[in-house]
Coordinates of C-alpha atoms in Angstrom, one line a residue:
X643 CA -0.1 0.1 -0.1
X644 CA 1.2 3.7 -0.7
X645 CA 1.4 5.1 2.6
X646 CA 1.0 8.6 1.3
X647 CA -1.9 7.9 -0.7
X648 CA -3.6 6.2 2.0
X649 CA -3.0 9.1 4.2
X650 CA -4.6 11.3 1.7
X651 CA -7.5 8.9 1.4
X652 CA -8.2 9.1 5.1
X653 CA -7.6 12.8 5.2
X654 CA -10.3 13.4 2.5
X655 CA -12.6 10.9 3.9
X656 CA -12.6 12.6 7.3
X657 CA -13.0 16.1 5.8
X658 CA -16.0 14.7 3.9
X659 CA -17.6 13.5 7.1
X660 CA -17.0 16.7 8.9
X661 CA -18.4 19.0 5.9
X662 CA -21.7 16.5 6.3
X663 CA -21.6 15.8 2.5
X664 CA -23.9 12.9 3.2
X665 CA -26.8 15.1 3.9
X666 CA -28.6 14.3 0.6
X667 CA -32.4 14.4 -0.4
X668 CA -33.9 11.1 -0.8
X669 CA -33.3 9.7 -4.3
X670 CA -35.2 6.5 -4.0
X671 CA -31.9 4.7 -4.8
X672 CA -30.4 1.9 -2.7
X673 CA -26.6 1.2 -2.8
X674 CA -25.0 -2.0 -1.3
X675 CA -21.3 -2.2 -0.6
X676 CA -20.2 -5.8 -0.8
X677 CA -16.4 -6.3 -0.3
X678 CA -16.4 -10.2 -0.5
X679 CA -15.1 -12.6 -3.0
X680 CA -17.0 -14.9 -5.3
X681 CA -17.6 -17.6 -2.6
X682 CA -19.0 -14.9 -0.3
X683 CA -21.2 -13.5 -3.0
X684 CA -22.9 -16.9 -3.4
X685 CA -24.0 -17.1 0.2
X686 CA -25.1 -13.4 -0.3
X687 CA -27.0 -14.0 -3.4
X688 CA -30.5 -15.2 -2.3
X689 CA -30.4 -12.1 -0.1
X690 CA -29.6 -9.8 -2.6
X691 CA -32.5 -11.1 -4.8
X692 CA -34.9 -10.8 -2.0
X693 CA -33.8 -7.1 -1.6
X694 CA -34.2 -6.7 -5.3
X695 CA -37.7 -7.7 -5.3
X696 CA -38.6 -5.9 -2.3
X697 CA -37.2 -2.6 -3.2
X698 CA -38.4 -2.9 -6.8
X699 CA -42.0 -3.1 -5.5
X700 CA -41.4 0.2 -4.0
X701 CA -40.1 1.8 -7.1
X702 CA -36.6 1.9 -5.8
X703 CA -33.3 0.9 -7.8
X704 CA -30.3 -1.0 -6.3
X705 CA -26.7 -0.6 -7.2
X706 CA -24.3 -3.1 -6.0
X707 CA -20.6 -2.0 -5.6
X708 CA -18.4 -5.1 -5.6
X709 CA -15.3 -6.7 -7.0
X710 CA -15.2 -6.9 -10.7
X711 CA -15.0 -10.9 -10.7
X712 CA -18.1 -10.8 -8.3
X713 CA -20.0 -8.7 -10.6
X714 CA -19.2 -10.7 -13.6
X715 CA -19.9 -14.1 -11.7
X716 CA -23.3 -12.8 -10.5
X717 CA -24.3 -11.7 -14.0
X718 CA -23.4 -14.7 -15.5
X719 CA -25.0 -17.3 -12.9
X720 CA -28.4 -15.3 -12.1
X721 CA -29.7 -13.6 -15.3
X722 CA -32.7 -12.5 -13.3
X723 CA -30.8 -10.1 -11.4
X724 CA -32.1 -6.5 -11.9
X725 CA -29.5 -4.8 -10.0
X726 CA -26.8 -2.4 -11.4
X727 CA -23.5 -3.4 -10.7
X728 CA -20.4 -1.2 -10.2
X729 CA -17.3 -3.2 -10.2
X730 CA -14.4 -1.9 -8.1
X731 CA -11.0 -3.0 -7.1
X732 CA -11.0 -2.8 -3.3
X733 CA -7.2 -2.8 -2.8
X734 CA -6.8 -0.1 -5.4
X735 CA -9.6 2.0 -3.7
X736 CA -7.7 2.2 -0.5
X737 CA -4.2 2.6 -1.7
X738 CA -4.3 4.8 -5.0
X739 CA -5.7 8.4 -4.4
X740 CA -6.3 9.0 -7.9
X741 CA -8.3 5.9 -8.3
X742 CA -10.2 6.7 -5.1
X743 CA -11.2 10.2 -6.1
X744 CA -12.4 8.8 -9.6
X745 CA -14.6 6.4 -7.7
X746 CA -16.0 8.8 -5.3
X747 CA -16.9 11.3 -7.9
X748 CA -18.8 8.4 -9.8
X749 CA -20.6 7.4 -6.6
X750 CA -21.7 10.8 -5.8
X751 CA -23.0 11.4 -9.5
X752 CA -26.2 10.0 -7.9
X753 CA -28.3 10.6 -5.0
X754 CA -28.7 7.7 -2.3
X755 CA -31.5 7.1 0.0
X756 CA -29.9 4.2 1.7
X757 CA -26.5 2.7 1.9
X758 CA -26.2 -1.0 3.2
X759 CA -23.0 -2.6 4.2
X760 CA -23.6 -6.5 4.7
X761 CA -19.9 -7.3 4.7
X762 CA -17.4 -5.4 6.9
X763 CA -14.4 -4.1 4.9
X764 CA -12.5 -1.0 4.9
X765 CA -13.5 -0.2 1.4
X766 CA -17.2 -0.2 2.6
X767 CA -16.3 2.3 5.4
X768 CA -14.6 4.6 3.3
X769 CA -17.3 4.5 0.5
X770 CA -19.8 5.3 3.6
X771 CA -17.9 8.2 4.7
X772 CA -17.7 9.8 1.3
X773 CA -21.1 9.0 -0.2
X774 CA -24.0 11.3 -0.1
X775 CA -26.6 8.7 1.3
X776 CA -29.2 9.7 4.0
X777 CA -29.2 6.6 5.8
X778 CA -26.0 4.6 6.2
X779 CA -26.5 1.0 7.7
X780 CA -24.0 -1.5 8.7
X781 CA -24.0 -5.0 9.8
X782 CA -21.1 -6.2 11.8
X783 CA -20.0 -9.0 14.3
X784 CA -18.6 -7.5 17.5
X785 CA -15.4 -8.8 17.9
X786 CA -11.9 -7.6 18.6
X787 CA -10.6 -5.2 21.2
X788 CA -12.9 -3.1 23.2
X789 CA -10.5 -0.3 23.5
X790 CA -9.9 2.9 21.5
X791 CA -8.7 2.4 18.0
X792 CA -8.6 4.3 14.7
X793 CA -10.8 1.5 13.2
X794 CA -13.7 2.0 15.5
X795 CA -13.5 5.8 15.1
X796 CA -13.9 5.4 11.2
X797 CA -16.6 2.8 11.9
X798 CA -18.5 5.5 13.9
X799 CA -18.0 8.0 11.2
X800 CA -19.0 5.9 8.4
X801 CA -22.5 4.9 9.6
X802 CA -25.4 6.1 11.2
X803 CA -27.3 2.9 11.7
X804 CA -25.8 -0.4 13.0
X805 CA -26.9 -4.1 13.3
X806 CA -24.7 -6.0 15.7
X807 CA -24.7 -9.8 15.2
X808 CA -23.7 -12.4 17.5
X809 CA -20.0 -13.9 17.0
X810 CA -21.4 -17.3 16.4
X811 CA -24.0 -16.5 13.8
X812 CA -23.6 -18.1 10.5
X813 CA -23.4 -15.8 7.2
X814 CA -26.7 -17.1 5.9
X815 CA -28.5 -16.3 9.2
X816 CA -26.8 -12.9 9.3
X817 CA -28.1 -12.0 6.1
X818 CA -31.8 -13.2 7.3
X819 CA -31.3 -10.9 10.3
X820 CA -30.3 -7.9 8.0
X821 CA -33.3 -8.5 5.8
X822 CA -35.7 -8.8 8.6
X823 CA -34.5 -5.6 10.0
X824 CA -35.0 -3.9 6.6
X825 CA -38.8 -5.1 6.7
X826 CA -38.3 -8.2 4.6
X827 CA -39.9 -10.4 7.2
X828 CA -40.8 -13.4 5.2
X829 CA -37.1 -14.2 4.4
X830 CA -35.5 -17.1 5.9
X831 CA -32.0 -18.6 5.7
X832 CA -32.2 -21.5 3.1
X833 CA -30.4 -22.8 -0.1
X834 CA -31.8 -22.2 -3.6
X835 CA -30.6 -24.1 -6.6
X836 CA -28.6 -22.4 -9.5
X837 CA -30.3 -22.9 -12.8
X838 CA -28.9 -25.2 -15.6
X839 CA -26.8 -23.6 -18.3
X840 CA -26.2 -24.7 -21.9
X841 CA -22.3 -25.0 -22.1
X842 CA -20.0 -26.3 -24.8
X843 CA -18.7 -29.4 -22.6
X844 CA -21.2 -32.3 -22.1
X845 CA -20.3 -33.1 -18.6
X846 CA -23.3 -35.2 -18.1
X847 CA -22.1 -37.5 -20.8
X848 CA -18.7 -38.2 -19.4
X849 CA -17.3 -41.0 -17.2
X850 CA -18.2 -40.6 -13.6
X851 CA -15.8 -38.1 -12.2
X852 CA -14.9 -36.2 -9.0
X853 CA -13.9 -32.5 -9.0
X854 CA -10.9 -31.5 -6.9
X855 CA -10.1 -28.0 -6.2
X856 CA -6.6 -27.9 -4.7
X857 CA -6.3 -23.9 -4.2
X858 CA -8.2 -21.2 -2.6
X859 CA -7.9 -17.3 -2.3
X860 CA -5.1 -17.6 0.3
X861 CA -2.2 -20.1 0.1
X862 CA -2.0 -20.4 3.9
X863 CA -5.6 -21.8 4.1
X864 CA -5.0 -24.3 1.2
X865 CA -4.4 -27.9 2.2
X866 CA -1.0 -29.3 1.2
X867 CA -0.4 -30.3 -2.2
X868 CA 1.1 -33.7 -1.4
X869 CA -2.1 -34.6 0.8
X870 CA -4.2 -33.7 -2.5
X871 CA -2.0 -36.0 -4.5
X872 CA -2.4 -38.8 -1.9
X873 CA -6.4 -38.2 -2.0
X874 CA -6.4 -38.2 -5.9
X875 CA -4.6 -41.5 -5.9
X876 CA -7.1 -42.9 -3.5
X877 CA -10.0 -42.0 -5.5
X878 CA -8.8 -43.2 -8.8
X879 CA -7.8 -46.5 -7.3
X880 CA -10.7 -47.3 -4.9
X881 CA -13.5 -45.6 -6.7
X882 CA -12.4 -45.8 -10.3
X883 CA -13.4 -42.1 -11.0
X884 CA -11.6 -39.7 -13.2
X885 CA -10.3 -36.4 -11.6
X886 CA -11.2 -33.0 -13.0
X887 CA -8.9 -30.1 -11.7
X888 CA -10.9 -27.1 -11.0
X889 CA -9.5 -23.4 -10.1
X890 CA -8.9 -20.1 -11.6
X891 CA -6.1 -19.0 -14.2
X892 CA -3.8 -17.9 -11.4
X893 CA -3.8 -21.6 -10.1
X894 CA -2.2 -23.1 -13.3
X895 CA 1.1 -23.7 -11.6
X896 CA -0.5 -26.7 -9.7
X897 CA -1.1 -28.5 -13.0
X898 CA 2.2 -29.8 -13.7
X899 CA 2.9 -30.3 -9.9
X900 CA 0.0 -32.5 -9.6
X901 CA 0.6 -34.5 -13.0
X902 CA 4.4 -35.2 -12.1
X903 CA 3.2 -36.8 -8.5
X904 CA 0.1 -38.5 -9.7
X905 CA 0.8 -42.2 -10.8
X906 CA -2.3 -42.2 -13.1
X907 CA -2.0 -38.9 -14.8
X908 CA -4.3 -40.0 -17.7
X909 CA -7.1 -40.0 -15.3
X910 CA -6.5 -36.2 -14.6
X911 CA -8.2 -33.7 -16.7
X912 CA -7.1 -30.1 -16.3
X913 CA -9.9 -27.4 -16.1
X914 CA -7.9 -25.1 -14.2
X915 CA -8.5 -21.7 -15.8
X916 CA -10.3 -23.2 -18.7
X917 CA -13.9 -22.8 -17.8
X918 CA -16.3 -19.8 -18.1
X919 CA -18.4 -19.1 -14.9
X920 CA -21.4 -21.1 -16.3
X921 CA -19.1 -24.2 -17.3
X922 CA -17.5 -24.0 -13.7
X923 CA -21.1 -24.4 -12.4
X924 CA -21.9 -27.3 -14.6
X925 CA -18.6 -28.9 -14.1
X926 CA -19.4 -29.2 -10.4
X927 CA -23.1 -29.9 -10.9
X928 CA -22.5 -33.2 -12.9
X929 CA -19.7 -34.5 -10.5
X930 CA -20.0 -37.4 -8.0
X931 CA -18.4 -35.2 -5.5
X932 CA -16.4 -32.0 -5.2
X933 CA -13.5 -31.7 -2.7
X934 CA -11.5 -28.8 -1.9
X935 CA -10.5 -25.9 0.4
X936 CA -13.0 -23.6 1.8
X937 CA -13.7 -21.6 -1.6
X938 CA -16.3 -20.8 -4.1
X939 CA -16.4 -24.4 -5.6
X940 CA -17.7 -25.8 -2.2
X941 CA -20.5 -23.2 -2.1
X942 CA -21.3 -24.0 -5.9
X943 CA -21.6 -27.5 -4.8
X944 CA -24.3 -26.8 -2.4
X945 CA -26.0 -24.6 -4.8
X946 CA -26.3 -27.5 -7.3
X947 CA -26.9 -30.2 -4.8
X948 CA -23.7 -31.8 -5.4
X949 CA -22.0 -33.6 -2.4
X950 CA -18.9 -31.9 -1.2
X951 CA -16.1 -32.1 1.2
X952 CA -14.7 -28.9 2.6
X953 CA -11.3 -29.0 4.2
X954 CA -12.2 -26.3 6.6
X955 CA -10.0 -23.7 8.5
X956 CA -10.6 -22.6 11.9
X957 CA -10.4 -18.9 12.0
X958 CA -13.8 -18.4 10.7
X959 CA -15.2 -21.6 11.8
X960 CA -19.0 -21.1 12.1
X961 CA -19.4 -18.1 9.9
X962 CA -18.9 -19.6 6.4
X963 CA -18.5 -23.1 7.3
X964 CA -20.4 -25.4 8.5
X965 CA -23.7 -24.3 7.0
X966 CA -26.3 -23.4 9.6
X967 CA -29.8 -22.6 7.8
X968 CA -33.4 -22.0 9.2
X969 CA -34.8 -24.4 6.3
X970 CA -33.2 -27.5 5.2
X971 CA -35.2 -29.5 2.6
X972 CA -34.7 -33.1 1.4
X973 CA -33.3 -32.1 -1.6
X974 CA -30.5 -30.0 0.0
X975 CA -26.9 -31.4 0.3
X976 CA -24.9 -29.5 2.7
X977 CA -21.1 -29.6 2.6
X978 CA -19.3 -32.0 4.9
X979 CA -16.7 -30.1 6.8
X980 CA -13.4 -31.8 7.8
X981 CA -11.3 -29.9 10.1
X982 CA -8.6 -30.1 13.0
X983 CA -10.1 -28.6 15.9
X984 CA -7.8 -26.6 18.2
X985 CA -8.0 -24.3 21.3
X986 CA -7.6 -21.3 19.2
X987 CA -10.5 -22.2 16.8
X988 CA -12.4 -19.0 16.0
X989 CA -9.5 -16.7 16.4
X990 CA -10.6 -14.1 14.1
X991 CA -14.2 -13.9 15.1
X992 CA -13.1 -13.8 18.8
X993 CA -10.2 -11.2 18.4
X994 CA -10.5 -9.8 14.7
X995 CA -7.4 -11.2 13.5
X996 CA -6.1 -14.8 12.2
X997 CA -3.7 -16.6 14.4
X998 CA -4.5 -14.5 17.5
X999 CA -3.2 -15.9 20.5
X1000 CA -1.1 -18.6 18.6
X1001 CA 2.3 -17.4 18.0
X1002 CA 3.2 -20.8 16.6
X1003 CA 0.4 -20.4 13.9
X1004 CA 1.5 -16.9 13.2
X1005 CA 5.2 -17.8 12.6
X1006 CA 4.3 -20.7 10.5
X1007 CA 2.2 -18.5 8.3
X1008 CA 5.1 -15.9 8.0
X1009 CA 7.5 -18.3 6.9
X1010 CA 5.0 -19.4 4.0
X1011 CA 3.5 -22.3 5.8
X1012 CA -0.2 -23.2 6.5
X1013 CA -2.4 -22.2 9.2
X1014 CA -2.1 -25.1 11.9
X1015 CA -5.7 -25.7 11.6
X1016 CA -5.2 -26.5 7.9
X1017 CA -1.8 -28.1 8.3
X1018 CA -2.8 -30.7 10.9
X1019 CA -5.8 -32.1 8.9
X1020 CA -4.9 -35.6 8.3
X1021 CA -5.1 -37.3 4.8
X1022 CA -7.1 -40.1 6.5
X1023 CA -9.7 -37.7 7.9
X1024 CA -10.6 -36.4 4.3
X1025 CA -10.7 -40.1 3.1
X1026 CA -13.1 -41.2 6.0
X1027 CA -15.3 -38.4 4.8
X1028 CA -15.2 -39.2 1.4
X1029 CA -16.1 -42.9 2.2
X1030 CA -19.2 -41.7 3.9
X1031 CA -20.2 -39.4 1.3
X1032 CA -19.7 -41.7 -1.6

């Protein structure tokens, strides 16, 4: 991060609040600031559609400010979305003063009646401080230090309405609480099913296969490659399934590493970085099972009723995984979570940062290793879970 640019951004934002630029007339427009990644957006998707339907009836429009990849994904997998989307680079927004000013000018070209931040982030707070919305609502879990901090001051300056969520509240239920507070009282935390898409690959006609997703948004929370190799070997030998590798273009380095370590490389099919969003969904939909780190592929499995095994980290345990819903139907197939429980489980929810209170874990990650709650998940644990699922 460019330190000078961030100081400028902070100063501009504070001055913006002091000048009370947020006193705008009601414009009938809703702006939602969502800083999460693709997997997070899937969990939020049904709540977004419910808000769309609710506010459209009142003649109000919604703009979703989110990552560009999230905007592309949501537009692709849900063509019933009637939400305007503004793609933004969150990292650039808080580090590049020129980019920040351009985005603030774009946002303030419209009058907003209500700003909603359902996913706590620095980007959301800075947008809230600089946007001309009448009502600014945040939803957050109360964790971290109770003492004075710059973060808490910025948070107070950014919003004029707050919904506090219990630390052990799962994301689906958090969004239900948010919608109920907004007046959408008939909304419950449940799973929908992603629609089927016509794609160039006929996955349904292929031999039975398992999807393996060996990467995630953070290397430290991804299970070791050697363990994935052992798992793949087990699946091909004992279940006679082909293995379809899944991941983004940035994960292509794993392709050759995996092939070099697998004794049956001809059973390995490489779809890393080679699918559209819709093809990604269909690839998982027709799989016997999907196995991976806590990532978007596991959420896609749940939304396509595909059995899945999630190699689950402990720092956010209970928030994204395991699933906790108000309504579970006979058709729902929830992810099976495999984890190595530790005394420091839930560190991020308790103290606001990963590895809090565990110096060994922090040092291991600093050296390029894994979080201990990921490192200590044994291959046999995942195999046992797989045997139960299949």
